[in-house]
Amino acid sequence: MNRQAIAPLSRREATCCLLPFATIVLLGYLTVGLPLAILPVYVHDYLGFGPMIVGWVMASQSIATLLTRQFSGFVADTRGSRLAVFNGMLLCSLSALLYAVSLWNHGLPKIALLLLFAGRAVLGFGESLLITGVLSWSIGQVGMLYAGRAMVWVGISMFSAIGGGAPLGSILLKQSGFGTVALVTAILPLLACVLMRKIEPIPPHNGRKIGFFKVVGLIWPYGVSLALNTIGFGALFAFLGLDYAAHHWTGASFGLTAFGAAYVIARLTFGGLPDRLGGQRVARVTIPLQIAGLVILWLAPLQWVAFAGCAILGAGYSLTFPALGVETIRHVPPQNRGAAMGAYVAFVDIGLGLAGPLSGMVVSQFGYPSAFLLGACASIVAFAFVLRLPCIIAGDIYFMRKLGCIERLENDCSGQVEHI
């Protein structure tokens, strides 16, 4: 029986319960972080492809993740979150092996590029299962009272892996080569599989489930805002290294570290605000911070100014995901929690999937800093969208009631839909 059916946890107990999940995500997500600063330079400088191809390589992971979110939510809801996480870890490990095979074929650039695309696609599928499963599993462990806290700790681990993994990957590359990076990246998810055996599994919920696209219909306003806010984040990770190189600056990986450190610090300091104040109120503060960070990156005349822009962007983006996520999870029944998390995080994939190609087109015409201006414009639209969320949600509920969807949904879910 879920411990939340017996008694709610205290904040300290909830945090202790979430730490093993955070460790699992950290180990698994290093498969994303370790090669992150290396891949754009590898594709551009070693394989000889242009910015557009760099953008597509970086976006291909998110596209694969997007296409598999529905399946990941289905696995988590029907087969259990633990199985989803385990399979995701195995796929993350396999992706690193494909990177290594690509390196061995670098003398044949087109074949090496195809292998990179394959590795990114496998990683995208693995990330989909991992994050969807961990979010559903951890929220099931601590209960809805701490849903925002669960998202905070998952995000801390993700961006710790990105912020710490990027410079660590660069160091490993200089010391031992790309093969060592691939080997380490392949081993870490397997260590996470050992750790997750000690965590109590959550059995699938027995309530009647609603369809995935009906879940999307319930949460889409929050997801669209999240996708728009993610475009600037995607542009940062796709083109920061090349922007630094174009300015003859060094230390692009430490710019990513600044983003990750600010992200983690903001979550540790203010991570409880979405649960206490409500997600919309928090998002109305964090999105303007993102805009400021992106504008600074766009206009940065010096390396330290760009570094500050990365940190401000990280601090702003940090709480946007849990802020909008808390509102999302309140609109679905518990037996569809995996589908809801899969659908919600899919909007991150949409944002990242758009960021690479769109930024590549803009960069080809106007230079690398223009990628950050594109992200700032997308966040401005997202901010306007968030300001109108209450009206949009009210309108959706009105039309769904007119069509009888709310009543059918409440009957299907035995009255468990919250805040509708």
Coordinates of N, CA, C and O in Angstrom, one line a residue, residues 218 220-222 225 278-284 324 327 331 382-399 419:
L218 N -6.6 18.7 -21.6 CA -6.8 19.3 -20.2 C -5.6 20.1 -19.9 O -5.7 21.1 -19.1
W220 N -3.1 21.5 -22.1 CA -2.4 22.2 -23.2 C -2.0 23.6 -22.9 O -0.9 24.0 -23.4
P221 N -2.8 24.4 -22.2 CA -2.3 25.8 -22.0 C -1.0 25.9 -21.3 O -0.2 26.8 -21.6
Y222 N -0.8 25.1 -20.3 CA 0.4 25.1 -19.5 C 1.6 24.5 -20.4 O 2.7 25.0 -20.3
S225 N 2.9 27.2 -23.0 CA 3.7 28.2 -22.4 C 5.1 27.6 -22.1 O 6.2 28.2 -22.3
G278 N 1.3 28.8 -5.7 CA 0.6 28.5 -6.9 C 1.5 28.7 -8.1 O 2.3 29.7 -8.1
G279 N 1.4 27.9 -9.1 CA 2.3 28.0 -10.3 C 2.3 29.2 -11.1 O 3.3 29.7 -11.5
Q280 N 1.1 29.7 -11.3 CA 0.9 30.9 -12.2 C 1.6 32.1 -11.6 O 2.3 32.9 -12.3
R281 N 1.5 32.3 -10.3 CA 2.2 33.5 -9.6 C 3.7 33.4 -9.8 O 4.4 34.4 -10.0
V282 N 4.2 32.2 -9.6 CA 5.7 32.0 -9.7 C 6.1 32.2 -11.1 O 7.1 32.9 -11.4
A283 N 5.4 31.7 -12.1 CA 5.8 31.8 -13.5 C 5.8 33.3 -14.0 O 6.6 33.7 -14.8
R284 N 5.0 34.1 -13.4 CA 4.9 35.5 -13.8 C 6.2 36.3 -13.3 O 6.4 37.4 -13.8
L324 N 4.5 25.6 -13.7 CA 3.4 25.2 -14.6 C 3.1 23.7 -14.4 O 1.9 23.3 -14.7
E327 N 0.4 23.1 -11.7 CA -1.0 23.4 -12.2 C -1.4 22.3 -13.1 O -2.6 21.9 -13.1
H331 N -4.9 18.9 -12.8 CA -6.0 18.8 -13.7 C -6.3 17.4 -14.2 O -7.1 17.2 -15.1
A382 N 5.4 33.7 -24.5 CA 5.0 32.8 -23.4 C 4.5 33.6 -22.2 O 3.5 33.2 -21.5
F383 N 5.2 34.7 -21.9 CA 4.7 35.5 -20.8 C 3.3 36.1 -21.0 O 2.5 36.1 -20.1
A384 N 3.1 36.6 -22.2 CA 1.8 37.1 -22.5 C 0.7 36.0 -22.4 O -0.4 36.2 -21.9
F385 N 1.1 34.8 -22.8 CA 0.2 33.6 -22.7 C -0.1 33.3 -21.2 O -1.2 33.0 -20.9
V386 N 0.9 33.3 -20.4 CA 0.7 33.0 -18.9 C -0.2 34.1 -18.3 O -1.0 33.7 -17.5
L387 N -0.1 35.3 -18.7 CA -1.0 36.3 -18.1 C -2.4 36.1 -18.4 O -3.3 36.5 -17.7
R388 N -2.7 35.4 -19.5 CA -4.1 35.1 -19.9 C -4.5 33.7 -19.6 O -5.6 33.3 -20.0
L389 N -3.7 32.9 -18.9 CA -4.0 31.5 -18.6 C -5.4 31.4 -17.9 O -6.2 30.5 -18.2
P390 N -5.7 32.2 -16.9 CA -7.0 32.0 -16.2 C -8.2 32.1 -17.2 O -9.1 31.4 -17.1
C391 N -8.1 33.1 -18.1 CA -9.2 33.2 -19.1 C -9.2 32.0 -20.0 O -10.3 31.6 -20.4
I392 N -8.1 31.6 -20.4 CA -8.0 30.4 -21.4 C -8.6 29.2 -20.7 O -9.4 28.4 -21.3
I393 N -8.2 28.9 -19.5 CA -8.7 27.7 -18.7 C -10.2 27.8 -18.5 O -10.9 26.9 -18.7
A394 N -10.6 29.0 -18.1 CA -12.1 29.2 -17.9 C -12.8 28.9 -19.2 O -13.9 28.3 -19.2
G395 N -12.3 29.4 -20.3 CA -13.0 29.2 -21.6 C -13.0 27.7 -21.9 O -14.0 27.2 -22.4
D396 N -11.9 27.0 -21.7 CA -11.9 25.6 -22.0 C -12.9 24.8 -21.2 O -13.6 24.0 -21.7
I397 N -13.0 25.1 -19.9 CA -13.9 24.5 -19.0 C -15.3 24.7 -19.5 O -16.2 23.8 -19.5
Y398 N -15.6 26.0 -19.9 CA -17.0 26.4 -20.3 C -17.4 25.5 -21.5 O -18.5 24.9 -21.5
F399 N -16.5 25.5 -22.5 CA -16.9 24.7 -23.7 C -16.9 23.2 -23.5 O -17.7 22.5 -24.1
H419 N -9.6 20.4 -9.4 CA -9.6 21.8 -9.8 C -10.3 22.0 -11.2 O -9.8 22.8 -12.0

